Coordinates of C-alpha atoms and ligand atoms in Angstrom, one line a residue:
X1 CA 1.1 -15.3 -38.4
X2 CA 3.4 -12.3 -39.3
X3 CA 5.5 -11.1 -36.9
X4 CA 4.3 -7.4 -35.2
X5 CA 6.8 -5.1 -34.9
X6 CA 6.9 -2.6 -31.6
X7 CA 8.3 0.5 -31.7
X8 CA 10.2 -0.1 -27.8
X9 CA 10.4 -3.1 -26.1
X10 CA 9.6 -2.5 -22.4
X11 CA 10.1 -5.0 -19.4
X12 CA 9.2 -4.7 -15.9
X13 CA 10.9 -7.1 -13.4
X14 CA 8.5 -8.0 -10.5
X15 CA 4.8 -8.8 -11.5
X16 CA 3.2 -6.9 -8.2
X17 CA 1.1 -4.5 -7.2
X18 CA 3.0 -2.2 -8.8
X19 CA 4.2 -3.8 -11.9
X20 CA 1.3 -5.6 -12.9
X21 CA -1.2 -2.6 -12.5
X22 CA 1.5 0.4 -14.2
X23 CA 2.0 -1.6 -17.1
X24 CA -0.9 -2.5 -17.9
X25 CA -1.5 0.8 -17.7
X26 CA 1.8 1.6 -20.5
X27 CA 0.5 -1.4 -22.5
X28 CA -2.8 -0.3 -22.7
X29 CA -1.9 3.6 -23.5
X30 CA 1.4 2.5 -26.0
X31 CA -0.3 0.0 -28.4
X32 CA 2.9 0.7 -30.2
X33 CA 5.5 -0.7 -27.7
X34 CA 5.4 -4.6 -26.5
X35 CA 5.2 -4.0 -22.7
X36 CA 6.6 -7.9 -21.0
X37 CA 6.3 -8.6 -17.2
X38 CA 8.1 -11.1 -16.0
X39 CA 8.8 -12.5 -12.3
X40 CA 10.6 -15.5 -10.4
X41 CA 6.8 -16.5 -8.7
X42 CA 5.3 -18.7 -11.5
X43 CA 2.3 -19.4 -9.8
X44 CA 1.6 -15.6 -9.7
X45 CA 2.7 -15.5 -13.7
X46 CA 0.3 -17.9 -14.5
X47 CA -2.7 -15.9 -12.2
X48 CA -1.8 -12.9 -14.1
X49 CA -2.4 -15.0 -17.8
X50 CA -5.7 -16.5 -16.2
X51 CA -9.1 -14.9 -15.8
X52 CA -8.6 -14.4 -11.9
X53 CA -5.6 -11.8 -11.6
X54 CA -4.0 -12.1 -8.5
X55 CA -4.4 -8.7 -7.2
X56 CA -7.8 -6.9 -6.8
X57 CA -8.2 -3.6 -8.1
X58 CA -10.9 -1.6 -9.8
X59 CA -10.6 -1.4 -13.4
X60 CA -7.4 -3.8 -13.7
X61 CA -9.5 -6.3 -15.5
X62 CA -10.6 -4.3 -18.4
X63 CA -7.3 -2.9 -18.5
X64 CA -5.8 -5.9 -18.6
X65 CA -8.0 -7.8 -20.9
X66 CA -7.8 -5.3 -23.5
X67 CA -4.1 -5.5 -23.7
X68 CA -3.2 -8.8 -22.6
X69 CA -1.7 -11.2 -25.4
X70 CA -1.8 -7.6 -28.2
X71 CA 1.1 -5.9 -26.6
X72 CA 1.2 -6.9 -22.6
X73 CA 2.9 -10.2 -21.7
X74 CA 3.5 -11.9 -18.3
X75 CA 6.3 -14.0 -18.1
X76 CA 8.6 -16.3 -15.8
X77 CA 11.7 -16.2 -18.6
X78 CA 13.9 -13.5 -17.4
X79 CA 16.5 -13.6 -19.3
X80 CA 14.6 -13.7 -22.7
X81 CA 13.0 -10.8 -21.3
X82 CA 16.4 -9.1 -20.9
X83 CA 18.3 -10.1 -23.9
X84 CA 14.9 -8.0 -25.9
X85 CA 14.1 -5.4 -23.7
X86 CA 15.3 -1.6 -24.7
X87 CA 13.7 -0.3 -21.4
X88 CA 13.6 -2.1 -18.2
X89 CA 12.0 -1.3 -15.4
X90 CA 12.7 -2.8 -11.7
X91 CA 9.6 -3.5 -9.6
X92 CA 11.2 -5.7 -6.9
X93 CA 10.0 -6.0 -3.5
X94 CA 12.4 -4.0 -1.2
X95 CA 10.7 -5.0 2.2
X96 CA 12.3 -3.9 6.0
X97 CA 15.5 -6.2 6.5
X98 CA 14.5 -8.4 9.3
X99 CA 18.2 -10.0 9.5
X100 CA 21.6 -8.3 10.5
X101 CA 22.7 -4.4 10.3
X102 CA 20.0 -2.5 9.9
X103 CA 17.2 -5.5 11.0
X104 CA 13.8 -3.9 11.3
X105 CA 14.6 -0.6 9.9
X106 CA 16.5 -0.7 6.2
X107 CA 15.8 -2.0 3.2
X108 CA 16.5 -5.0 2.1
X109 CA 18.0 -4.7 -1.2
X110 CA 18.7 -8.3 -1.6
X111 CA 16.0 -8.7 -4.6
X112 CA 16.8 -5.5 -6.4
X113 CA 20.6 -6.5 -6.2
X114 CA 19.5 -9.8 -7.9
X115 CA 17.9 -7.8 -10.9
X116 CA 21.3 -5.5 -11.5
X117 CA 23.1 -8.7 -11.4
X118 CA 21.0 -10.8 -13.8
X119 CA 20.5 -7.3 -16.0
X120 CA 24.2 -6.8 -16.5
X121 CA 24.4 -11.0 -17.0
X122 CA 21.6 -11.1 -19.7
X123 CA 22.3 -7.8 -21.9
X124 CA 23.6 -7.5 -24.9
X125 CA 22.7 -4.2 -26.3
X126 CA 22.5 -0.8 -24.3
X127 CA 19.6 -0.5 -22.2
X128 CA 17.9 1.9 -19.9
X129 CA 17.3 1.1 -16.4
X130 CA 14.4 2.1 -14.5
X131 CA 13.8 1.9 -10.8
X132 CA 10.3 1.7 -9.8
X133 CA 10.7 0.1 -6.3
X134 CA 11.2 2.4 -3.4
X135 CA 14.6 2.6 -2.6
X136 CA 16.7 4.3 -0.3
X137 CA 18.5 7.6 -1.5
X138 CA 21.9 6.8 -3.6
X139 CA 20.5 3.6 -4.5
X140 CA 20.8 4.1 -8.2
X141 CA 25.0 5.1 -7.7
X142 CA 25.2 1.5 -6.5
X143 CA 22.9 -0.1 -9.9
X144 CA 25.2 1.7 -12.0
X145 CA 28.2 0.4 -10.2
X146 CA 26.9 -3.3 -10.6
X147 CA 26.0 -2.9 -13.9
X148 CA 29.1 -1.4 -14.8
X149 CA 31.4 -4.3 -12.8
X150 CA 32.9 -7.3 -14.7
X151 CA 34.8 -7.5 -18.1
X152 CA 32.5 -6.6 -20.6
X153 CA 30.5 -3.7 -19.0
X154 CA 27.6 -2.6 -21.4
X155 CA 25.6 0.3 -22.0
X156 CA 23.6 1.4 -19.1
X157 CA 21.6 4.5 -18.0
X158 CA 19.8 4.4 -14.6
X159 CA 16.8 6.4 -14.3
X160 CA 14.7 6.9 -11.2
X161 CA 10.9 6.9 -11.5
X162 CA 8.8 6.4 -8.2
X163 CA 5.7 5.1 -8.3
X164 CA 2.8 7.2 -6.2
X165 CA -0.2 5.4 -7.0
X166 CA -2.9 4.0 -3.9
X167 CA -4.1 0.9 -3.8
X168 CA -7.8 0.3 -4.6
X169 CA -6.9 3.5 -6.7
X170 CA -4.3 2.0 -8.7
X171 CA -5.7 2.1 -12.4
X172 CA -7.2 6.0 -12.2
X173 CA -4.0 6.8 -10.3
X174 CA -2.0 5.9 -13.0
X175 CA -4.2 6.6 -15.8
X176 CA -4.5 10.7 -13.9
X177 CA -1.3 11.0 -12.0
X178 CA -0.9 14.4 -10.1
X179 CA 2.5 13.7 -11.5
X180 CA 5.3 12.0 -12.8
X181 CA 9.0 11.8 -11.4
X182 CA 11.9 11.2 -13.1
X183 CA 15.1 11.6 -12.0
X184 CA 18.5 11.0 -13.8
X185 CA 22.0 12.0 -14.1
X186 CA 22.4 15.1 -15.6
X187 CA 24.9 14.2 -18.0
X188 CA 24.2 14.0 -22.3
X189 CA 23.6 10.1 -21.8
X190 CA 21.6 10.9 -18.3
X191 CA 19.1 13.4 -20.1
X192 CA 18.6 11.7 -23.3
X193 CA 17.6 8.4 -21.5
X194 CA 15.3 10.8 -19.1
X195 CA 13.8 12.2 -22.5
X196 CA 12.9 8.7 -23.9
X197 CA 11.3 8.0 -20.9
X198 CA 9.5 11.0 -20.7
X199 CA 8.5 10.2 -24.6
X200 CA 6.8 7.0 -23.0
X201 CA 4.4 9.1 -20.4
X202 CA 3.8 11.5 -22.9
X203 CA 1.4 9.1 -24.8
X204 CA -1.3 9.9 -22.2
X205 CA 0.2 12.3 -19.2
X206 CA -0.1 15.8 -20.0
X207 CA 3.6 17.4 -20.2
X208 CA 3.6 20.0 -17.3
X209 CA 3.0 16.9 -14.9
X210 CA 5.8 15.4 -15.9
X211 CA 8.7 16.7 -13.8
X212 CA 12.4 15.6 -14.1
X213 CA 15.1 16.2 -11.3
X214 CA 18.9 14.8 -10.5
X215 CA 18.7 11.1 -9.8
X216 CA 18.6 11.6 -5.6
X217 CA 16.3 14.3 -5.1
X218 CA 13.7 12.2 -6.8
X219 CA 14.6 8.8 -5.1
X220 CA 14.1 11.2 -1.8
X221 CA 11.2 13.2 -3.2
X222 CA 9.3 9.3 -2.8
X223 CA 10.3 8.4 0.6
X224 CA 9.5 12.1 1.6
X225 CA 5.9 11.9 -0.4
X226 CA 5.2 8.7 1.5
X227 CA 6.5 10.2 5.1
X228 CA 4.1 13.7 4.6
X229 CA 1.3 11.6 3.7
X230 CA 1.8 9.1 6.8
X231 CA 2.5 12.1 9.1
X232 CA -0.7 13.5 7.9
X233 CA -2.8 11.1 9.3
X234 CA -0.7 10.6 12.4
X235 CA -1.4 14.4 13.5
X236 CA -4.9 13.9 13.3
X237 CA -5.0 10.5 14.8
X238 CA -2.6 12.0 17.6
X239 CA -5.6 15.2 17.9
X240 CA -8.0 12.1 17.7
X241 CA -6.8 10.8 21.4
X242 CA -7.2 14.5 22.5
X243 CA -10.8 14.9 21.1
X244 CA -11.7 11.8 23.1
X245 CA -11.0 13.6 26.2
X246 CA -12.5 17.1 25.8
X247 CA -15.7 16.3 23.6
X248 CA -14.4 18.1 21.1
X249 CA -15.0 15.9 17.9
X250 CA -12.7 15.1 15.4
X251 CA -15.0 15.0 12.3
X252 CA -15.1 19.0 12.7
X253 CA -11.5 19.7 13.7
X254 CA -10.1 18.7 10.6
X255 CA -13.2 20.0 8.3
X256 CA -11.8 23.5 9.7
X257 CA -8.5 22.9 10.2
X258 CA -8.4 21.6 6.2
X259 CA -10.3 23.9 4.8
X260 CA -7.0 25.9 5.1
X261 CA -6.0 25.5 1.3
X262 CA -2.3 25.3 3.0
X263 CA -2.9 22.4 4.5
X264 CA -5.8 20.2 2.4
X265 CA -8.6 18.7 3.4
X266 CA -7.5 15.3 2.0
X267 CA -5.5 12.6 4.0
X268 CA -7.3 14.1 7.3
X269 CA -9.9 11.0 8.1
X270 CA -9.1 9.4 11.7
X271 CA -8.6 5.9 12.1
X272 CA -7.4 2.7 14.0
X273 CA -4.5 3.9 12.7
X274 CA -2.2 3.5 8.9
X275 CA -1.6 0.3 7.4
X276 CA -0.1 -0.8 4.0
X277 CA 2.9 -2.2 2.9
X278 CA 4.8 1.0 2.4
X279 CA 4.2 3.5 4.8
X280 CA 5.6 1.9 7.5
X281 CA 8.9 0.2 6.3
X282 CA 9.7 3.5 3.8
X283 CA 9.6 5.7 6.9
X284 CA 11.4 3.2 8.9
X285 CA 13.9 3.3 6.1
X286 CA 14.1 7.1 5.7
X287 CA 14.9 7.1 9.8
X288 CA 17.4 4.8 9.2
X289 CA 19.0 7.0 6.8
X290 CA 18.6 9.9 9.1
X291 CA 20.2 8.0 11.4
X292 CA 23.2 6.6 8.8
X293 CA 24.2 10.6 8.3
X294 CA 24.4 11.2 12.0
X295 CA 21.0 13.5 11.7
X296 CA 19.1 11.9 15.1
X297 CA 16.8 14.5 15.7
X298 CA 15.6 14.8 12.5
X299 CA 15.2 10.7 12.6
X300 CA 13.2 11.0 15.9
X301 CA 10.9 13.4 14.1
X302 CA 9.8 10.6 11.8
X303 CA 10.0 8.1 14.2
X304 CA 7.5 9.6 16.0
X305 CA 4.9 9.2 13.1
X306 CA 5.5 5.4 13.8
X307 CA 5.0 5.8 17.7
X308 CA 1.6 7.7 16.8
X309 CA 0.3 4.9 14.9
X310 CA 1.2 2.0 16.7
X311 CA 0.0 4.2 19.9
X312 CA -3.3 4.6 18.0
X313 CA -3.9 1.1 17.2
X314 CA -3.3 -0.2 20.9
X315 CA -4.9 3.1 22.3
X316 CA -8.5 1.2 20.1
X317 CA -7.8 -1.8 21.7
X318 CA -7.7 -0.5 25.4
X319 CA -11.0 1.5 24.6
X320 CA -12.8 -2.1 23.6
X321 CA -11.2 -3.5 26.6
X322 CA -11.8 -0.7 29.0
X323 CA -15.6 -0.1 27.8
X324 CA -16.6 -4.0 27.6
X325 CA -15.9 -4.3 31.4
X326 CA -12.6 -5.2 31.3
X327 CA -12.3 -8.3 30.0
X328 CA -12.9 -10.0 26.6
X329 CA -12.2 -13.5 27.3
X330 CA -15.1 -15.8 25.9
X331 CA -17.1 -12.7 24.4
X332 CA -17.5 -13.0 20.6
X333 CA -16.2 -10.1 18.4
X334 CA -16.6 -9.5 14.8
X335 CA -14.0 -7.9 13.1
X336 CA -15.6 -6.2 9.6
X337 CA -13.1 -5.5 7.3
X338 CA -9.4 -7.3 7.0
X339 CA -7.8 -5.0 4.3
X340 CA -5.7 -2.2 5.0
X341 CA -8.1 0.3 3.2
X342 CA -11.0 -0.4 0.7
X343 CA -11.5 -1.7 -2.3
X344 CA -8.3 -4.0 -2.2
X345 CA -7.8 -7.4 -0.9
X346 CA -3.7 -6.2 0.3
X347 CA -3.8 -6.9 4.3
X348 CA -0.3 -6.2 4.2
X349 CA 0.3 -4.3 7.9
X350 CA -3.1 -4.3 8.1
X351 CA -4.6 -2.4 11.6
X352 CA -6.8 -5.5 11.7
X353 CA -3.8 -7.9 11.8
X354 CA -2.6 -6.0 14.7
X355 CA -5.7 -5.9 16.4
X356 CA -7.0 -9.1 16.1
X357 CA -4.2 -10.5 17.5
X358 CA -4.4 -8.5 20.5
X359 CA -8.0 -9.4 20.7
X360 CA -7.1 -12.7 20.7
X361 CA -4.6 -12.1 23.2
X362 CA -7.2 -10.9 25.7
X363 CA -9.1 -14.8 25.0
X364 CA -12.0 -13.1 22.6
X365 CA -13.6 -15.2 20.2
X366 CA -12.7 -13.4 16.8
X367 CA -15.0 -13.8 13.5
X368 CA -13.1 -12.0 10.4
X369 CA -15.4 -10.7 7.5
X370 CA -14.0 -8.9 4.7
X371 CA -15.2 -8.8 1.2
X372 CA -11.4 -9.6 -0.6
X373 CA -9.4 -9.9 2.0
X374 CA -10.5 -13.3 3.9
X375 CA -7.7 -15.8 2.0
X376 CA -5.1 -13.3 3.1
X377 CA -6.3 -12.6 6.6
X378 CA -6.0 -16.5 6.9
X379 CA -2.3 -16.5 6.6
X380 CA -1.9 -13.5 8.2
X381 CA -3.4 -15.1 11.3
X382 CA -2.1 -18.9 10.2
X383 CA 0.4 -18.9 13.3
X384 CA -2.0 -17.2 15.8
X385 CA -3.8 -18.7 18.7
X386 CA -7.3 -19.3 19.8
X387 CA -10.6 -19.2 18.5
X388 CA -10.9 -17.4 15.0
X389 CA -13.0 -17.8 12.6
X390 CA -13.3 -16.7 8.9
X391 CA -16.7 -15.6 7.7
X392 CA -17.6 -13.7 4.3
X393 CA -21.1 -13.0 5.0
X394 CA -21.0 -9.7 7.4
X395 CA -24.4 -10.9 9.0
X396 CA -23.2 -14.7 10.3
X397 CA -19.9 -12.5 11.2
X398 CA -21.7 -10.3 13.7
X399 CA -24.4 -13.0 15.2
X400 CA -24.1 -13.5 18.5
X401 CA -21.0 -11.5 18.9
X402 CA -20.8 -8.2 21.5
X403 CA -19.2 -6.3 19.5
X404 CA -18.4 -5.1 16.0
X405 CA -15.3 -3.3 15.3
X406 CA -15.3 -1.8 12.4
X407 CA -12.2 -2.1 10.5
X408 CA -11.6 -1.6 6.8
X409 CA -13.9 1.9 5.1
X410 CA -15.9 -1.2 2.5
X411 CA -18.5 0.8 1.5
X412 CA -20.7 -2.3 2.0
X413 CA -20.5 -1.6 5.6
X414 CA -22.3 1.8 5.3
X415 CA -25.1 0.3 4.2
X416 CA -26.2 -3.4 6.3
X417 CA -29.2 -4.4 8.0
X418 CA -27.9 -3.0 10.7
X419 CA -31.1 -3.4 12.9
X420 CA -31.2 -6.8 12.3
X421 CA -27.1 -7.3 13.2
X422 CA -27.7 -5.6 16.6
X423 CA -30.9 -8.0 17.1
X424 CA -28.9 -10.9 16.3
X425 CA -26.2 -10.0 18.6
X426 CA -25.5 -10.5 22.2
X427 CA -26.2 -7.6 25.0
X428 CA -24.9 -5.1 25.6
X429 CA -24.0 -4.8 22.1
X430 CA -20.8 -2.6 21.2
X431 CA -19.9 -1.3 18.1
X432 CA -16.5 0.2 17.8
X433 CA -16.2 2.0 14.6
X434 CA -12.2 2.5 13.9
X435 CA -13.0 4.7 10.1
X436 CA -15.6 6.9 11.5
X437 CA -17.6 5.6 8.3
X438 CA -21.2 4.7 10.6
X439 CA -23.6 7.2 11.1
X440 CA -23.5 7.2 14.9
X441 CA -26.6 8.4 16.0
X442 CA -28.6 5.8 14.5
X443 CA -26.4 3.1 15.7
X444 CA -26.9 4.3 18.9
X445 CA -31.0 5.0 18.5
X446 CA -30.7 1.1 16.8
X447 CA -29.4 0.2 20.5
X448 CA -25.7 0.2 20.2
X449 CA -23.1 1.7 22.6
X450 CA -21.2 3.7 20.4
X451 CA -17.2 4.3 20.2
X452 CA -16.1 6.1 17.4
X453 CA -12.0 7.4 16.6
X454 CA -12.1 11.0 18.5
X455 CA -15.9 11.5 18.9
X456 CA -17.9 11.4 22.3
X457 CA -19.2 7.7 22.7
X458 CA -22.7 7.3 22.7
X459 CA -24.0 4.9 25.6
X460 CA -27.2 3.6 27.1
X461 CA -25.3 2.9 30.3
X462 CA -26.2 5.2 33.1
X463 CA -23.7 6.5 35.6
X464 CA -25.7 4.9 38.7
Ligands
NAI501 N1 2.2 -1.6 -3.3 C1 2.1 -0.3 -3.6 O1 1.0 0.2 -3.6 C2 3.3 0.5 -4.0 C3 4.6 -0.1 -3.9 N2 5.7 0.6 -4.2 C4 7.0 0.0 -4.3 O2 7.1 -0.8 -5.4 C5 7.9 -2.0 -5.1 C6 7.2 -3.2 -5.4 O3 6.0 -3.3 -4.5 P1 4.9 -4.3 -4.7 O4 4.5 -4.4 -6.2 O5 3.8 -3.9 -3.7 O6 5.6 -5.7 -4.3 P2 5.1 -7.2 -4.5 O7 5.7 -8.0 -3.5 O8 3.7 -7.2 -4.8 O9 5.8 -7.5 -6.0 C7 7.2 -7.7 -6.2 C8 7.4 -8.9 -7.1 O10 8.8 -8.9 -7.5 C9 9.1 -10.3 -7.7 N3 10.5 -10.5 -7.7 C10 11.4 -10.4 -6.6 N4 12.6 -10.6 -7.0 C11 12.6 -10.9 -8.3 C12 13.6 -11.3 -9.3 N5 14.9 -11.3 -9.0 N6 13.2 -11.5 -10.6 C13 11.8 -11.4 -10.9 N7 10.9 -11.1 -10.0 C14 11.2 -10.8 -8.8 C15 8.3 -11.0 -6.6 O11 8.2 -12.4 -6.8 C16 7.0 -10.2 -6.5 O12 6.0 -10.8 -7.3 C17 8.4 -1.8 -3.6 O13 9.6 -1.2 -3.6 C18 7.3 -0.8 -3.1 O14 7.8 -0.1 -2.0 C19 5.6 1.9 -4.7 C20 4.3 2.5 -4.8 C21 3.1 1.8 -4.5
UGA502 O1 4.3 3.9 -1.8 C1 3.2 3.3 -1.7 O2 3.0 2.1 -1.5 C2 1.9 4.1 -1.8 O3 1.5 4.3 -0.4 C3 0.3 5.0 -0.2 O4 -0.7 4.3 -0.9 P1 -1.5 3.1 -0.1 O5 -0.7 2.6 1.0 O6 -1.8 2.1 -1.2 O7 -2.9 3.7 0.4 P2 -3.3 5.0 1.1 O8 -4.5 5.5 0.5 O9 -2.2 6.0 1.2 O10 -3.6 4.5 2.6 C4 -2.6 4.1 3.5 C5 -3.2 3.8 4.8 O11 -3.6 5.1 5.5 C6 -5.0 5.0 5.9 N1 -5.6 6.3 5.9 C7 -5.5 7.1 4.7 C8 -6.1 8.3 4.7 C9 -6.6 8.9 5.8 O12 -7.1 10.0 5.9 N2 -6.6 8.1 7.0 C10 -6.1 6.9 7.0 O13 -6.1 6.2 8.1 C11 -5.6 4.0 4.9 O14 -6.8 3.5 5.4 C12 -4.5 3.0 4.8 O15 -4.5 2.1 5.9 C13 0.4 6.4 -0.9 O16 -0.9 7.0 -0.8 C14 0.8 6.3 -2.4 O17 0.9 7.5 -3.0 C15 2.1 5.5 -2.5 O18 2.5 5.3 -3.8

C-alpha cells in the first residue's frame, strides 16, 4: 500500500484521560496530520487499539473509531514516536508527591522529568514541546534546561497548553472549548512555535477563543482555573452546613445568589463534597507554591478550600451517624454511585471512597452500585476492612439495607422504582441524598426519612 503523507506529525506522551480523549479529538479534526499516542502501560495501549477503550466517556468511541488506524495511533514505542514527531505533546501524570520534601503537597515531577529526558535522548530534528499535564508555575524553565543539557543540545521550543476539559464532558469540551491557552516565550522562536500550534486548533476552534500569553501566566492561569472552580463549590458547600441549621434551603440560595451574572449560576450545586483527580492535588500544589515564595496567608486562603471539603464529606457522615441512632454497626447501607461525578467510570478521590471507608469504620455493612465505576471502586476499597459488597444492579444494592446514600449525580438514579427499593428495604428506611438530585418530597411521601446537602430533613419521626 502507498505510503500517506501527513502534513505534521504529532505525538502525545501519556495515553490518559487527557491524552487519549484530546487527541482523538486533533486526529479526528486534522485528517491531514498523523496524530501517535504512545505510553510506558502496554496493557492500556493495547485497551486503547481494542473495541473496549479503557476510559469511559461519551462520544470517545465514535471519535475514536473514526480516526483510529487513518491518522490516530496508540503506541508503546517511544522512541520511534520521538525520532518522527514534529510536535510533541506531554500528558504525563504529575500526581501529589507522597515521598520526601514536599510529600503530600507538590508535584511529583518524576514522570514528566522522564519525558524531557528521553525527548532530548530520542530527537534528532527540532521539535516543539508541548505541556499538557498540569504543572506547577516555572515548570517549562526547567524542560528547556533539560532539553538543552548534554553535548549535542537540539532544537527545542517549549510551549504551555493546559488542558480544561471535565470528565464525562471530555469530547464536547474539547470539540467546544470556552477557550484555548497557550503560553510561550515571547521570543522570534517562542512565537513562531506558539503560531504553529495555534495553526493546529485553528482547524476547528474559532480564533478569538484562542488566547496566547507568556509561558507562566498560562501555566498559572490552569492551577488558578482549577482553584476558582473548587472554591466555587466549597462556598456553597460551606453555606450548605449553615442552611442545615436555619431552614433556609440551599437549592434557593444559590438560584439567587447566581443569578448575579457576576458570579454564574454554574458550579453552584451542593454536595458530599469535590472529588477528582485534579482538584485536590493542583490546589495542594498551588499552596505549596504559595508557601515556597513565603506568601502564607495567601496559601491559607486556598488551603481552606481543602478544609471545606474534607469538613463537608465527614460533616455527611456524622449526619448518617447522628440521624440512624448513633450507631451503624450491623445495619446495611447502600452506597449508589462510586464515581466522582457522572457519566465517567474515574473514582479517582472519589467522595464515596472517603465515605465508605468511614462507613465501614463505624462496622456498617456497605453494598457499592455504580453503573462504570464498580471495577475501580474494588481496588479503591481492595485494602479496606469489613463487610463490602459490589453490586451493579441498584435494586439488589438497596434490599434490605437502611439506608441509601446517594453518591454519584447518574441520571439513572433520578429515575428507579423507588417505591419498590423503600419496600424492599429495612425500617426505618433512610435515604441520604449527598447531589441533591432526588425529588424529596416524594421520597419522603414513598416513606423515607429524608436528608438532603443544606435542605430541612424530612422525617416521620415524631419529637415524643
Ligand atoms: N483527568 C483530567 O480530567 C485532567 C487532567 N489534567 C492533567 O493532565 C495530566 C494527565 O492526567 P490524566 O490523563 O488524568 O493522567 P493518567 O494517569 O490517566 O494518564 C497519564 C499516562 O501517562 C503515562 N506515562 C507516565 N510516564 C510516562 C512515560 N515516561 N512515557 C510514556 N507514558 C508515560 C501513564 O502510564 C499514564 O497512562 C495531569 O497533569 C493532570 O493534572 C488536566 C486536565 C483534565
Ligand atoms: O484539571 C482537571 O482535571 C479538570 O478538573 C475539573 O474537571 P473534573 O474534575 O473532570 O470534573 P468537574 O465537573 O469539575 O467536577 C469536579 C468535582 O466537583 C463536583 N461538583 C461539581 C460542580 C458542582 O456544582 N458541585 C460539585 O460538587 C463534581 O461532582 C466532581 O466531584 C475542571 O472542571 C476542568 O476544567 C479541569 O480541566
Amino acid at each position: 500500500m502507498e505510503k500517506r503523507e501527513f502534513d505534521k506529525k504529532i505525538l502525545c506522551i501519556g495515553a490518559g484521560y487527557v491524552g487519549g480523549p484530546t487527541m482523538a479529538v486533533i486526529a479526528h479534526k486534522c485528517p491531514q496530520y498523523k496524530v501517535t499516542i504512545v505510553d510506558i502501560n502496554a496493557n492500556r495501549i493495547a485497551q486503547w487499539n481494542s473495541d473496549k477503550l479503557p476510559i469511559y466517556e461519551p462520544g470517545l468511541d465514535d471519535v475514536v473509531k473514526a480516526a483510529r488506524g487513518k491518522n490516530l495511533f496508540f503506541d508503546t514505542d517511544v522512541k520511534k514516536g520521538i525520532e518522527e514527531s514534529d510536535i510533541i505533546f506531554v500528558s504525563v501524570n504529575t500526581p501529589t508527591k507522597t515521598f520526601g520534601a514536599g510529600a503530600g503537597m507538590a508535584a511529583d515531577l518524576q514522570y514528566w522529568e522522564k519525558t524531557a529526558r528521553e525527548i532530548r535522548e530520542y530527537s534528532q530534528s527540532p521539535k516543539i514541546i508541548v505541556e499538557k499535564s498540569t504543572l506547577p508555575v516555572k515548570t517549562a524553565q526547567a524542560m528547556k534546561r533539560i532539553l538543552m543539557a548534554g553535548d549535542n543540545p537540539g532544537q527545542f521550543e517549549v510551549l504551555s497548553n493546559p488542558e480544561f476539559l471535565a470528565e464525562g464532558t471530555a469530547i464536547s469540551d474539547l470539540e467546544n472549548p470556552d477557550r484555548v491557552l497557550i503560553g510561550s516565550m515571547e521570543t522570534k522562536s517562542g512565537l513562531k512555535a506558539r503560531q504553529e500550534l495555534v495553526d493546529v486548533y485553528k482547524n476547528w476552534v474559532p480564533e478569538n477563543k484562542i488566547i496566547t500569553t507568556n509561558l507562566w501566566s498560562s501555566e498559572l492561569s490552569k492551577l488558578v482555573s482549577n482553584a476558582f472552580l473548587a472554591q466555587k463549590i466549597s462556598s456553597i458547600n460551606a453555606i450548605s452546613a449553615l442552611c442545615e441549621k436555619t431552614d433556609a434551603n440551599i437549592s434557593e440560595v444559590a438560584g439567587a445568589v447566581g443569578m448575579d451574572s457576576r458570579l454564574g449560576n454554574k458550579f453552584l450545586n451542593a454536595s458530599v463534597g469535590f472529588g477528582g483527580s485534579c482538584f485536590k492535588k493542583d490546589i495542594l500544589n498551588l499552596v505549596y507554591l504559595c508557601r515556597y515564595y513565603g506568601l502564607d496567608t495567601v496559601a491559607d486562603y486556598w488551603e481552606g478550600v481543602l478544609k471545606i471539603n474534607d469538613y463537608q464529606k465527614e460533616r455527611f457522615v456524622m449526619n448518617m451517624l447522628g440521624n440512624m441512632f448513633n450507631t451503624l454497626a450491623g445495619k446495611k447501607i447502600c452506597i449508589l454511585g462510586f464515581a466522582f461525578k457522572a457519566n465517567t467510570g474515574d473514582t479517582r478521590e472519589s467522595p464515596a471512597i472517603y465515605v465508605a471507608r468511614r462507613l465501614l469504620e463505624e462496622r456498617a455493612v456497605v453494598n457499592i452500585s455504580d453503573p462504570q465505576a464498580l471495577e475501580n471502586a474494588e481496588n479503591d476499597l481492595k485494602d479496606a476492612e469489613g463487610s463490602i459488597f459490589f453490586i451493579k444492579n441498584p435494586y439488589e444494592a438497596a434490599k434490605g439495607c437502611d439506608a441509601i446514600a446517594v453518591m454519584t449525580e447518574w441520571d439513572i438514579y433520578k429515575s428507579l422504582d423507588y417505591e419498590n427499593i423503600y419496600k424492599s428495604m429495612s425500617k426505618p428506611a433512610f435515604l441520604f441524598d449527598g447531589r441533591n438530585i432526588l425529588h424529596h418530597n416524594k421520597m419522603y411521601e414513598i416513606g423515607f426519612n429524608v436528608f438532603p446537602i443544606g435542605k430541612a430533613s424530612l422525617t416521620h419521626f415524631s419529637n415524643e
